Backbone as a chain_set.jsonl record, in Angstrom:
{"seq": "MGFFFGKKERLDKFLIQKQADGKTHASIAPAITHELGGKKEKAVIFLSKMHGFENTIKTRELSEGITLLNDYYKMIIDTTLKFEGEFLGIFAGFVFNVFGAQIRHHNDIRRAARCSLEIQKEIKGFNDERTMRGLEIMKIGMALNVGEIIIGHFGSSRRMNYSAMGEPIDLCCKFCEMAEPGQVLATQSICDDIKDLGDVILLRPYRVSNTAKPIP", "coords": {"N": [[96.413, -115.384, -18.077], [94.051, -114.378, -19.096], [90.497, -113.519, -19.838], [88.699, -115.719, -21.986], [87.235, -115.567, -24.96], [84.832, -116.51, -27.57], [83.584, -117.838, -30.643], [81.783, -120.615, -31.693], [82.887, -122.592, -34.251], [81.124, -123.663, -37.266], [81.462, -126.695, -38.223], [81.63, -128.428, -41.065], [80.026, -131.662, -41.704], [80.301, -134.776, -43.123], [78.413, -137.379, -44.279], [79.256, -140.678, -44.564], [78.646, -143.439, -46.267], [78.505, -146.794, -45.56], [78.655, -150.18, -46.347], [77.599, -153.079, -44.907], [77.131, -156.374, -43.992], [74.795, -156.463, -45.544], [73.493, -154.231, -44.719], [73.012, -150.686, -44.503], [75.331, -148.396, -43.17], [75.984, -145.303, -41.373], [78.592, -143.088, -40.924], [80.014, -140.363, -39.261], [82.233, -137.964, -40.565], [84.225, -135.517, -39.648], [84.998, -132.37, -41.301], [88.03, -130.566, -41.365], [88.199, -127.227, -41.31], [89.742, -125.169, -40.633], [92.977, -124.34, -39.391], [94.403, -125.143, -36.141], [95.513, -122.792, -33.839], [96.999, -119.613, -32.834], [97.608, -116.027, -32.945], [99.338, -113.044, -32.115], [97.683, -110.015, -32.044], [97.182, -106.446, -32.429], [94.3, -104.968, -31.398], [91.012, -103.494, -31.273], [88.776, -103.747, -28.544], [85.485, -104.405, -27.951], [82.9, -104.477, -25.823], [79.74, -105.47, -24.544], [76.997, -105.469, -22.218], [74.022, -106.671, -20.939], [72.418, -105.482, -18.23], [70.821, -106.708, -15.281], [69.252, -108.545, -16.566], [68.745, -111.16, -15.644], [67.028, -110.825, -13.581], [64.796, -109.879, -14.898], [63.881, -112.089, -16.476], [63.023, -113.738, -14.513], [60.704, -112.606, -13.679], [59.027, -112.253, -15.811], [57.404, -113.813, -18.683], [59.068, -116.616, -20.147], [59.425, -116.784, -22.933], [59.063, -114.068, -23.628], [61.168, -112.87, -22.449], [63.348, -114.046, -23.807], [62.942, -113.168, -26.336], [63.364, -110.467, -26.083], [66.103, -110.538, -25.335], [67.229, -111.537, -27.706], [66.533, -109.464, -29.455], [68.257, -107.559, -28.589], [70.783, -108.813, -29.037], [70.676, -108.874, -31.819], [70.698, -106.074, -32.55], [73.355, -105.377, -31.62], [75.087, -107.28, -33.036], [74.347, -106.87, -35.728], [74.952, -103.976, -36.112], [77.531, -103.9, -35.423], [78.694, -105.468, -37.512], [78.03, -103.864, -39.591], [79.889, -101.727, -39.193], [82.011, -103.028, -39.943], [83.278, -104.677, -38.026], [84.287, -107.479, -35.984], [82.19, -110.048, -34.851], [82.652, -112.054, -32.084], [81.433, -113.67, -30.263], [79.266, -114.788, -27.48], [79.449, -114.615, -24.04], [79.265, -115.389, -20.663], [77.2, -113.383, -20.364], [78.29, -111.315, -21.697], [78.499, -109.603, -24.789], [80.79, -110.017, -27.344], [83.092, -108.391, -29.3], [85.478, -107.359, -31.88], [87.578, -105.021, -33.369], [89.752, -104.636, -36.078], [91.243, -106.978, -35.947], [91.263, -109.354, -37.948], [90.066, -108.044, -40.05], [91.254, -104.992, -41.028], [91.421, -101.576, -40.585], [92.556, -98.03, -40.957], [91.33, -96.518, -39.152], [90.128, -97.934, -36.895], [89.713, -97.707, -34.125], [88.066, -95.507, -34.085], [85.887, -96.426, -35.591], [84.96, -98.42, -33.922], [84.202, -96.864, -31.694], [82.259, -95.212, -32.921], [80.455, -97.113, -33.689], [79.588, -98.103, -31.077], [78.28, -95.927, -30.075], [76.234, -95.641, -31.986], [74.742, -97.887, -31.552], [73.901, -97.473, -28.893], [72.138, -95.335, -29.354], [70.356, -96.634, -30.927], [69.294, -98.428, -29.057], [68.067, -96.594, -27.186], [65.929, -95.482, -28.668], [64.622, -97.932, -29.043], [63.936, -98.542, -26.366], [62.351, -96.299, -25.781], [60.039, -96.767, -27.204], [59.265, -99.207, -26.082], [58.729, -98.355, -23.504], [56.434, -96.828, -23.846], [54.67, -98.784, -24.365], [54.54, -100.095, -21.929], [56.518, -102.127, -21.315], [59.214, -104.054, -20.449], [62.552, -102.585, -20.322], [65.683, -102.291, -22.083], [68.836, -102.347, -20.473], [71.809, -101.359, -20.939], [75.188, -101.618, -20.659], [78.475, -100.485, -21.933], [81.884, -101.056, -23.061], [85.151, -100.071, -24.191], [88.32, -100.8, -25.303], [91.826, -100.962, -26.165], [94.504, -102.946, -27.369], [97.067, -105.538, -27.368], [96.154, -108.756, -28.179], [95.629, -112.328, -28.172], [94.546, -114.111, -30.77], [92.653, -116.536, -32.511], [92.212, -119.949, -33.752], [91.108, -122.266, -31.513], [91.016, -125.304, -29.572], [90.0, -128.496, -30.661], [90.384, -130.635, -33.476], [87.905, -131.687, -33.899], [86.195, -129.968, -32.8], [86.144, -126.515, -32.553], [87.008, -123.167, -31.574], [86.878, -119.899, -32.8], [88.475, -117.532, -31.307], [89.509, -115.277, -28.653], [92.003, -114.002, -26.386], [93.396, -112.444, -23.376], [95.049, -109.745, -21.473], [93.995, -107.178, -22.136], [91.478, -107.729, -22.68], [90.489, -108.677, -20.229], [90.495, -106.334, -18.813], [88.821, -104.722, -20.213], [86.383, -106.182, -19.718], [86.041, -105.66, -17.018], [85.574, -102.895, -16.909], [83.28, -102.83, -18.522], [81.457, -104.079, -16.791], [81.284, -102.156, -14.874], [80.133, -100.085, -16.153], [77.406, -97.91, -16.521], [73.802, -98.158, -17.354], [73.378, -97.019, -20.721], [75.737, -95.98, -20.852], [79.099, -95.63, -22.102], [82.064, -96.853, -21.296], [85.488, -96.142, -21.669], [88.885, -96.673, -22.18], [91.919, -94.493, -21.653], [93.516, -94.668, -23.883], [91.668, -95.145, -25.933], [90.057, -92.803, -25.791], [91.688, -90.776, -26.411], [91.69, -90.784, -29.09], [89.181, -90.163, -30.037], [88.017, -87.638, -29.404], [86.6, -85.862, -30.952], [84.284, -86.96, -31.756], [82.105, -86.679, -30.077], [80.727, -85.853, -26.86], [83.11, -86.357, -24.744], [83.631, -87.43, -21.574], [85.877, -87.057, -19.0], [86.667, -89.244, -16.505], [87.431, -90.056, -13.141], [90.446, -91.938, -12.524], [90.106, -95.532, -12.484], [90.592, -97.924, -10.057], [91.579, -101.014, -10.626], [91.249, -104.496, -9.822], [94.223, -106.507, -9.525], [95.792, -104.819, -10.837], [98.637, -102.397, -10.971], [98.339, -99.741, -10.623], [95.829, -97.187, -10.682], [93.572, -97.148, -13.559], [93.401, -94.958, -16.178]], "CA": [[96.345, -114.981, -19.492], [92.809, -113.475, -19.35], [89.325, -114.118, -20.338], [88.665, -116.382, -23.28], [85.961, -115.403, -25.742], [84.958, -117.081, -28.841], [82.391, -118.336, -31.305], [81.99, -121.969, -32.174], [82.868, -122.786, -35.745], [80.278, -124.653, -37.713], [82.313, -127.623, -39.04], [80.786, -129.352, -42.044], [80.178, -133.011, -41.598], [79.992, -135.596, -44.34], [77.873, -138.745, -43.955], [79.91, -141.745, -45.346], [77.778, -144.652, -46.376], [79.218, -148.098, -45.556], [77.856, -151.459, -46.662], [78.105, -154.257, -44.072], [76.126, -157.458, -43.787], [73.643, -156.053, -46.267], [72.923, -152.975, -44.11], [73.776, -149.4, -44.66], [75.591, -147.705, -41.927], [76.504, -143.984, -41.668], [79.469, -142.583, -40.05], [80.185, -138.97, -39.503], [83.631, -137.678, -40.764], [84.263, -133.957, -39.63], [85.97, -131.774, -42.179], [88.682, -129.597, -40.711], [88.039, -126.114, -42.237], [90.637, -124.159, -40.163], [94.175, -124.87, -38.552], [94.398, -124.74, -34.792], [96.642, -122.015, -33.565], [96.668, -118.242, -32.718], [98.634, -115.026, -33.207], [99.127, -111.757, -31.417], [97.17, -108.853, -32.889], [96.647, -105.352, -31.909], [92.787, -104.88, -31.796], [90.032, -102.774, -30.387], [87.87, -104.635, -27.996], [84.279, -103.82, -27.788], [82.111, -105.343, -25.083], [78.424, -104.848, -24.131], [76.477, -106.381, -21.262], [72.673, -106.286, -20.467], [72.363, -105.55, -16.779], [69.502, -106.961, -14.678], [68.422, -109.467, -17.371], [68.504, -112.246, -14.858], [65.74, -110.562, -12.8], [63.788, -109.745, -15.966], [63.394, -113.257, -16.892], [62.336, -114.297, -13.418], [59.421, -111.938, -13.498], [58.299, -112.306, -17.154], [57.258, -115.093, -19.5], [60.407, -116.973, -20.701], [59.41, -116.363, -24.391], [59.221, -112.577, -23.707], [62.633, -112.607, -22.118], [64.214, -114.567, -24.821], [62.662, -112.284, -27.407], [64.134, -109.2, -25.68], [67.514, -110.777, -25.465], [67.586, -111.792, -29.086], [66.501, -108.125, -30.022], [69.476, -106.889, -28.121], [71.827, -109.377, -29.702], [70.568, -108.509, -33.252], [71.215, -104.795, -32.618], [74.756, -105.356, -31.345], [75.724, -107.91, -34.042], [74.127, -106.191, -37.071], [75.629, -102.825, -36.089], [79.028, -104.252, -35.53], [79.113, -105.924, -38.847], [77.819, -102.651, -40.373], [81.107, -100.928, -39.192], [83.13, -103.964, -40.294], [83.961, -105.332, -36.855], [83.95, -108.964, -36.048], [81.455, -110.586, -33.75], [83.286, -113.285, -31.672], [80.594, -114.58, -29.423], [78.547, -114.407, -26.326], [80.053, -115.28, -22.924], [78.824, -114.947, -19.374], [76.482, -112.152, -20.417], [78.951, -110.284, -22.52], [78.611, -109.77, -26.26], [82.211, -109.608, -27.52], [83.356, -107.847, -30.626], [86.675, -106.798, -32.005], [87.892, -104.311, -34.59], [91.111, -104.501, -36.397], [92.015, -108.203, -35.881], [91.425, -109.823, -39.273], [89.741, -106.971, -40.944], [91.858, -103.877, -40.476], [91.348, -100.185, -41.126], [93.397, -97.198, -40.309], [90.54, -95.995, -38.117], [89.376, -98.988, -36.158], [89.336, -97.127, -32.854], [86.957, -94.54, -34.392], [84.835, -97.414, -36.048], [84.29, -99.13, -32.709], [83.534, -95.916, -30.935], [80.945, -94.831, -33.555], [79.529, -98.324, -33.586], [78.952, -98.207, -29.65], [77.322, -94.747, -29.993], [75.068, -95.888, -32.757], [73.968, -98.925, -30.85], [73.246, -96.806, -27.733], [71.0, -94.631, -29.942], [69.271, -97.575, -31.314], [68.71, -98.895, -27.869], [67.31, -95.53, -26.593], [64.789, -95.53, -29.467], [63.847, -99.175, -28.785], [63.356, -98.405, -25.051], [61.316, -95.35, -25.753], [58.873, -97.471, -27.719], [58.779, -100.28, -25.092], [58.179, -97.722, -22.381], [55.086, -96.426, -24.23], [53.843, -99.948, -24.256], [54.632, -100.668, -20.588], [57.264, -103.191, -21.327], [60.62, -103.94, -19.754], [63.479, -101.89, -21.246], [67.109, -102.831, -22.021], [69.735, -101.591, -19.725], [73.006, -101.867, -21.553], [76.568, -100.859, -20.462], [79.374, -100.943, -22.887], [83.268, -100.662, -22.744], [86.082, -100.083, -25.216], [89.734, -100.836, -24.915], [92.616, -101.448, -27.322], [95.675, -103.602, -26.864], [97.504, -106.666, -28.002], [95.436, -109.916, -27.718], [95.852, -113.435, -28.861], [93.316, -114.482, -31.503], [92.874, -117.596, -33.486], [91.276, -121.11, -33.586], [91.479, -123.101, -30.348], [90.193, -126.43, -29.403], [90.42, -129.637, -31.318], [89.92, -130.825, -34.917], [86.474, -132.019, -33.886], [85.334, -128.831, -32.352], [87.05, -125.467, -32.317], [86.443, -121.857, -31.344], [87.537, -118.678, -33.182], [88.498, -116.925, -30.045], [90.563, -114.326, -28.262], [92.278, -113.952, -24.939], [94.502, -111.522, -23.117], [94.72, -108.861, -20.475], [93.196, -106.086, -22.46], [90.066, -108.165, -22.633], [90.033, -108.708, -18.779], [90.31, -104.953, -18.363], [87.448, -104.36, -20.909], [85.298, -106.757, -19.006], [85.748, -105.075, -15.697], [84.977, -101.732, -17.295], [81.864, -103.083, -18.954], [80.564, -104.397, -15.643], [81.007, -100.884, -14.142], [79.385, -99.045, -17.098], [75.994, -97.76, -16.165], [72.94, -98.281, -18.607], [73.444, -96.003, -21.542], [77.125, -95.513, -20.752], [80.21, -96.397, -22.758], [83.371, -96.522, -20.662], [86.646, -96.315, -22.6], [90.327, -96.363, -21.615], [92.373, -93.27, -22.176], [94.04, -94.901, -25.241], [90.529, -94.906, -26.904], [89.504, -91.433, -25.579], [92.592, -89.776, -27.067], [91.499, -90.73, -30.565], [87.754, -89.887, -30.458], [87.535, -86.503, -28.879], [85.773, -85.05, -31.898], [83.083, -87.725, -32.115], [80.969, -86.394, -29.213], [81.167, -85.453, -25.634], [83.986, -87.217, -23.945], [83.687, -86.936, -20.204], [86.946, -87.617, -18.31], [86.268, -89.694, -15.236], [88.582, -90.332, -12.316], [91.004, -93.291, -12.821], [89.589, -96.584, -11.723], [91.555, -98.909, -9.484], [91.044, -102.435, -10.951], [92.032, -105.569, -9.113], [95.357, -106.996, -10.156], [96.579, -103.777, -11.58], [99.53, -101.848, -9.891], [97.982, -98.427, -10.448], [94.509, -96.902, -11.361], [93.455, -97.139, -15.045], [92.682, -93.699, -16.612]], "C": [[95.145, -114.103, -19.772], [91.548, -114.17, -19.842], [89.445, -114.692, -21.761], [87.27, -116.25, -23.876], [86.006, -116.043, -26.985], [83.619, -117.501, -29.413], [82.795, -119.672, -31.825], [81.893, -121.982, -33.693], [81.928, -123.892, -36.096], [81.044, -125.497, -38.675], [81.394, -128.509, -39.87], [81.142, -130.834, -41.751], [79.65, -133.696, -42.78], [79.574, -136.952, -43.808], [78.549, -139.741, -44.957], [79.042, -142.982, -45.245], [78.659, -145.838, -46.444], [78.341, -149.299, -45.532], [78.457, -152.524, -45.824], [76.975, -155.103, -43.739], [74.679, -157.139, -44.303], [72.874, -154.928, -45.535], [73.764, -151.737, -44.366], [74.053, -148.7, -43.33], [76.195, -146.316, -42.286], [77.557, -143.6, -40.52], [79.786, -141.08, -40.321], [81.768, -138.626, -39.416], [83.683, -136.038, -40.703], [85.283, -133.403, -40.585], [86.641, -130.593, -41.425], [88.771, -128.417, -41.717], [89.132, -125.077, -41.795], [91.795, -124.892, -39.349], [94.014, -124.338, -37.185], [95.623, -123.839, -34.696], [96.131, -120.512, -33.454], [97.9, -117.304, -32.923], [98.369, -113.784, -32.37], [98.753, -110.726, -32.463], [96.903, -107.709, -31.983], [95.189, -105.066, -32.215], [92.082, -104.049, -30.918], [89.004, -103.697, -29.915], [86.671, -103.918, -27.605], [83.322, -104.758, -27.011], [80.857, -104.682, -24.676], [77.808, -106.013, -23.134], [74.997, -105.738, -20.924], [72.635, -106.486, -18.911], [71.018, -105.852, -16.311], [68.671, -107.981, -15.559], [67.927, -110.674, -16.621], [67.116, -112.073, -14.03], [64.604, -110.309, -13.658], [63.132, -110.998, -16.201], [62.685, -114.106, -15.751], [60.903, -113.778, -13.301], [58.556, -111.927, -14.751], [58.24, -113.694, -17.714], [58.641, -115.357, -20.111], [60.511, -116.495, -22.19], [59.637, -114.891, -24.542], [60.703, -112.238, -23.427], [63.619, -112.965, -23.151], [64.162, -113.668, -25.97], [63.483, -110.909, -27.157], [65.626, -109.451, -25.845], [68.027, -110.848, -26.883], [67.463, -110.412, -29.903], [67.821, -107.406, -29.709], [70.623, -107.445, -28.963], [71.932, -108.951, -31.258], [71.106, -107.002, -33.391], [72.797, -104.627, -32.456], [75.533, -105.958, -32.594], [75.693, -107.259, -35.357], [74.867, -104.811, -37.239], [77.132, -102.977, -36.162], [79.533, -104.56, -36.851], [78.985, -104.658, -39.862], [79.13, -101.78, -40.482], [82.27, -101.802, -39.296], [83.906, -104.332, -39.142], [83.705, -106.706, -36.971], [83.206, -109.276, -34.679], [82.048, -111.961, -33.348], [82.388, -114.169, -30.891], [79.918, -113.987, -28.166], [79.034, -115.223, -25.162], [79.729, -114.569, -21.61], [78.116, -113.596, -19.261], [77.001, -111.04, -21.229], [78.802, -110.574, -23.984], [79.996, -109.228, -26.661], [82.48, -109.369, -29.015], [84.762, -107.305, -30.631], [86.71, -106.017, -33.307], [89.381, -104.308, -34.785], [91.945, -105.819, -36.29], [92.298, -108.773, -37.199], [91.14, -108.844, -40.288], [90.242, -105.629, -40.368], [91.587, -102.635, -41.347], [92.206, -99.222, -40.33], [92.608, -96.498, -39.043], [89.648, -96.846, -37.291], [88.969, -98.557, -34.789], [87.932, -96.366, -33.108], [85.665, -95.394, -34.859], [84.135, -98.011, -34.851], [83.658, -98.158, -31.862], [82.124, -95.526, -31.605], [79.91, -95.886, -33.618], [78.795, -98.402, -32.137], [77.992, -97.02, -29.521], [76.036, -95.015, -30.772], [74.095, -96.884, -32.082], [73.184, -98.352, -29.667], [72.111, -95.97, -28.25], [69.896, -95.5, -30.335], [68.512, -98.065, -30.037], [67.808, -97.907, -27.145], [65.935, -95.451, -27.36], [63.872, -96.867, -29.167], [63.256, -99.096, -27.379], [62.28, -97.382, -24.959], [59.901, -95.924, -26.182], [58.277, -98.475, -26.756], [58.185, -99.51, -23.847], [56.831, -97.314, -22.61], [54.126, -97.652, -24.109], [53.815, -100.669, -22.853], [55.494, -101.892, -20.479], [58.603, -103.01, -20.816], [61.6, -103.47, -20.872], [64.875, -102.56, -21.152], [67.95, -101.843, -21.259], [71.135, -102.086, -20.099], [74.237, -100.958, -21.25], [77.528, -101.412, -21.433], [80.855, -100.438, -22.529], [84.157, -100.843, -23.976], [87.429, -100.066, -24.654], [90.566, -101.297, -26.205], [93.974, -101.976, -26.787], [95.977, -104.868, -27.606], [96.836, -108.008, -27.369], [95.91, -111.042, -28.554], [94.586, -113.946, -29.459], [93.567, -115.546, -32.399], [91.817, -118.7, -33.231], [91.887, -121.941, -32.47], [90.487, -124.239, -30.108], [90.787, -127.724, -29.974], [89.987, -129.731, -32.765], [88.473, -131.119, -34.966], [85.554, -130.854, -33.548], [86.208, -127.642, -32.039], [86.312, -124.124, -32.296], [87.359, -120.795, -31.996], [87.424, -117.776, -32.021], [89.66, -115.985, -29.849], [90.689, -114.269, -26.787], [93.372, -112.897, -24.677], [94.001, -110.452, -22.124], [93.841, -107.685, -20.847], [91.692, -106.484, -22.446], [89.537, -108.278, -21.175], [89.668, -107.248, -18.387], [88.951, -104.398, -18.995], [86.318, -104.888, -20.17], [84.941, -106.114, -17.714], [85.13, -103.654, -15.988], [83.559, -101.84, -17.668], [80.911, -103.324, -17.735], [80.36, -103.107, -14.882], [80.213, -99.875, -14.975], [77.945, -99.049, -16.648], [75.07, -97.847, -17.456], [73.101, -96.977, -19.376], [74.814, -95.417, -21.678], [78.11, -96.335, -21.565], [81.462, -95.953, -22.069], [84.55, -97.055, -21.448], [87.909, -95.884, -21.838], [90.829, -95.041, -22.229], [92.962, -93.447, -23.626], [92.877, -94.816, -26.37], [90.095, -93.423, -26.964], [90.259, -90.406, -26.428], [92.347, -89.637, -28.567], [90.161, -90.364, -31.07], [87.158, -88.619, -29.867], [86.575, -85.684, -29.734], [84.531, -85.713, -32.239], [81.857, -87.305, -31.278], [81.533, -85.931, -27.838], [81.909, -86.486, -24.86], [84.29, -86.648, -22.586], [84.876, -87.694, -19.549], [86.499, -87.963, -16.895], [87.534, -89.92, -14.423], [89.082, -91.7, -12.636], [90.414, -94.331, -11.903], [90.61, -97.526, -11.319], [90.915, -100.271, -9.72], [91.919, -103.434, -10.23], [93.082, -106.075, -10.071], [96.225, -106.028, -10.963], [97.401, -102.904, -10.518], [98.979, -100.417, -9.64], [96.561, -98.232, -11.063], [94.574, -96.669, -12.781], [92.746, -95.795, -15.429], [91.632, -94.086, -17.761]], "O": [[95.214, -113.187, -20.591], [91.599, -115.339, -20.225], [90.199, -114.194, -22.597], [86.284, -116.762, -23.347], [87.095, -116.182, -27.541], [82.617, -117.508, -28.697], [83.904, -119.891, -32.311], [80.958, -121.461, -34.302], [81.866, -124.917, -35.417], [81.269, -125.097, -39.817], [80.521, -129.218, -39.37], [82.301, -131.212, -41.581], [78.668, -133.268, -43.386], [80.27, -137.58, -43.009], [78.356, -139.567, -46.16], [78.775, -143.471, -44.147], [79.515, -145.902, -47.325], [77.388, -149.388, -44.758], [79.632, -152.867, -45.959], [75.948, -154.631, -43.252], [73.639, -157.434, -43.714], [71.68, -154.75, -45.775], [74.993, -151.753, -44.432], [73.166, -148.455, -42.513], [76.823, -146.155, -43.332], [77.32, -143.814, -39.331], [79.813, -140.629, -41.466], [82.462, -138.923, -38.443], [83.224, -135.361, -41.624], [86.381, -133.953, -40.665], [85.943, -129.722, -40.906], [89.324, -128.56, -42.808], [89.406, -124.163, -42.574], [91.561, -125.925, -38.721], [93.546, -123.212, -37.013], [96.634, -124.066, -35.361], [95.03, -120.187, -33.897], [99.039, -117.752, -33.052], [97.23, -113.541, -31.972], [99.35, -110.577, -33.529], [96.441, -107.918, -30.861], [94.912, -104.927, -33.406], [92.537, -103.876, -29.788], [88.38, -104.392, -30.717], [86.778, -102.874, -26.961], [82.967, -105.799, -27.565], [80.839, -103.469, -24.467], [78.072, -107.21, -23.239], [74.825, -104.542, -20.689], [72.816, -107.599, -18.419], [70.067, -105.311, -16.874], [67.497, -108.216, -15.269], [66.837, -111.177, -16.894], [66.292, -112.971, -13.858], [63.471, -110.5, -13.215], [61.903, -111.053, -16.147], [61.899, -115.017, -16.011], [60.01, -114.497, -12.853], [57.379, -111.581, -14.654], [58.931, -114.612, -17.272], [59.311, -114.42, -20.544], [61.507, -115.911, -22.619], [60.323, -114.467, -25.472], [61.337, -111.431, -24.105], [64.615, -112.272, -23.356], [65.196, -113.384, -26.573], [64.167, -110.393, -28.042], [66.329, -108.636, -26.444], [69.082, -110.314, -27.225], [68.176, -110.218, -30.888], [68.383, -106.719, -30.562], [71.374, -106.669, -29.553], [72.996, -108.731, -31.838], [71.9, -106.74, -34.294], [73.412, -103.8, -33.129], [76.446, -105.335, -33.136], [76.7, -107.077, -36.041], [75.346, -104.498, -38.329], [77.849, -102.269, -36.869], [80.567, -104.075, -37.311], [79.76, -104.504, -40.806], [79.469, -101.217, -41.523], [83.37, -101.476, -38.851], [85.135, -104.318, -39.215], [83.016, -107.161, -37.884], [83.577, -108.822, -33.596], [81.978, -112.916, -34.122], [82.603, -115.381, -30.88], [80.033, -112.794, -27.885], [79.043, -116.45, -25.263], [79.89, -113.358, -21.463], [78.316, -112.805, -18.339], [76.364, -110.01, -21.453], [78.97, -111.724, -24.39], [80.324, -108.086, -26.338], [82.07, -110.167, -29.857], [85.254, -106.841, -29.602], [85.962, -106.315, -34.238], [90.167, -104.038, -33.877], [93.158, -105.811, -36.501], [93.451, -108.729, -37.628], [91.837, -108.757, -41.299], [89.731, -105.17, -39.347], [91.538, -102.656, -42.576], [92.562, -99.503, -39.186], [93.212, -96.007, -38.09], [88.503, -96.481, -37.023], [87.931, -99.012, -34.307], [86.905, -96.58, -32.465], [84.533, -95.051, -34.516], [82.909, -98.094, -34.78], [82.623, -98.483, -31.28], [81.063, -95.52, -30.98], [78.703, -95.645, -33.605], [77.608, -98.712, -32.035], [76.953, -97.16, -28.876], [74.931, -94.692, -30.334], [72.874, -96.729, -32.061], [72.014, -98.667, -29.449], [71.104, -95.911, -27.544], [68.712, -95.221, -30.145], [67.283, -98.097, -29.985], [66.838, -98.343, -26.524], [64.892, -95.362, -26.712], [62.644, -96.841, -29.076], [62.13, -99.559, -27.199], [61.361, -97.533, -24.154], [58.842, -95.619, -25.634], [57.064, -98.615, -26.6], [57.238, -99.995, -23.228], [56.029, -97.404, -21.681], [52.945, -97.516, -23.79], [53.154, -101.691, -22.668], [55.231, -102.694, -19.583], [59.101, -101.886, -20.752], [61.532, -103.829, -22.047], [65.154, -103.307, -20.214], [67.782, -100.632, -21.396], [71.579, -103.126, -19.613], [74.279, -99.764, -21.546], [77.49, -102.596, -21.769], [80.998, -99.484, -21.764], [83.889, -101.755, -24.757], [87.694, -99.408, -23.648], [90.042, -101.909, -27.135], [94.494, -101.436, -25.811], [95.168, -105.258, -28.448], [96.985, -108.277, -26.177], [96.549, -110.799, -29.577], [93.623, -114.198, -28.734], [94.609, -115.548, -33.056], [90.759, -118.486, -32.639], [93.073, -122.27, -32.509], [89.296, -124.136, -30.404], [91.97, -127.998, -29.775], [89.223, -128.871, -33.203], [87.829, -130.839, -35.977], [84.385, -130.77, -33.928], [87.068, -127.837, -31.18], [85.233, -123.942, -32.86], [88.56, -120.822, -31.73], [86.332, -117.274, -31.756], [90.595, -115.875, -30.642], [89.737, -114.439, -26.026], [94.138, -112.512, -25.562], [92.802, -110.249, -21.931], [93.04, -107.22, -20.037], [90.804, -105.66, -22.226], [88.363, -108.031, -20.898], [88.664, -106.999, -17.72], [88.138, -103.734, -18.352], [85.337, -104.173, -19.968], [83.777, -106.01, -17.328], [84.186, -103.289, -15.288], [82.713, -101.068, -17.215], [79.776, -102.852, -17.682], [79.305, -102.96, -14.265], [79.691, -98.899, -14.436], [77.353, -100.105, -16.424], [75.578, -97.613, -18.554], [72.979, -95.909, -18.776], [75.058, -94.508, -22.472], [77.98, -97.551, -21.7], [81.892, -94.81, -22.224], [84.609, -98.222, -21.833], [87.963, -94.946, -21.042], [90.25, -94.534, -23.19], [92.914, -92.534, -24.45], [93.12, -94.473, -27.527], [89.811, -92.881, -28.032], [89.745, -89.451, -27.012], [92.686, -88.649, -29.218], [89.931, -90.246, -32.273], [85.934, -88.493, -29.812], [85.812, -84.878, -29.202], [83.722, -85.131, -32.961], [80.718, -87.53, -31.688], [82.728, -85.655, -27.729], [81.3, -87.433, -24.362], [84.999, -85.66, -22.395], [84.851, -88.925, -19.561], [86.013, -87.1, -16.164], [88.622, -89.969, -14.997], [88.289, -92.575, -12.987], [90.232, -94.092, -10.71], [91.446, -97.924, -12.13], [89.896, -100.632, -9.131], [93.124, -103.254, -10.055], [92.876, -106.078, -11.284], [97.197, -106.378, -11.632], [96.96, -102.703, -9.386], [99.138, -99.915, -8.527], [96.146, -99.046, -11.888], [95.526, -96.047, -13.252], [91.608, -95.562, -15.021], [90.927, -93.216, -18.271]]}, "num_chains": 1, "name": "protein.A"}
């Protein structure tokens, strides 16, 4: 089925006071805020990954590494929300966002592409400032794909994730891992729609495992 990404829902809990043997006891009753289930949606998948962070935190103070990581997350999440995309979560080093699943626009592909370019511009400015101070810089690769995914609430009534899964996400993950720092790799279906946004460089098709033919 494919990679499973999601964010944990914060389920409100109510403390119910019970009187027994002259003592007050509290039990936790979770409130179900969403129904379990998913649906198929055509969406734009936007993934980013910080490369080499594992090595960074080995050679730096832990607090410094965590601060750098949170600065990165803030740039990704805040800019995604600015372009009205959805942040779904962080998984295995990937920051996962989608455009067009619940919040739809006629130009979701372009929104996702513009979002990725703006983030890379922010990262460059951030890195330039850190370089002047002799600090570790962010090395971020990104990928864009579009396709039909399954998205919804999965888990149990006590703990659920708003998540997505599907082959388009698998492919986007593999492209994201191949993306060099400062690079946004996009499938042909994305590139066809964004040729006027900037310099689109056509690369040779990539042969990805489990695919019958190279992916343009």
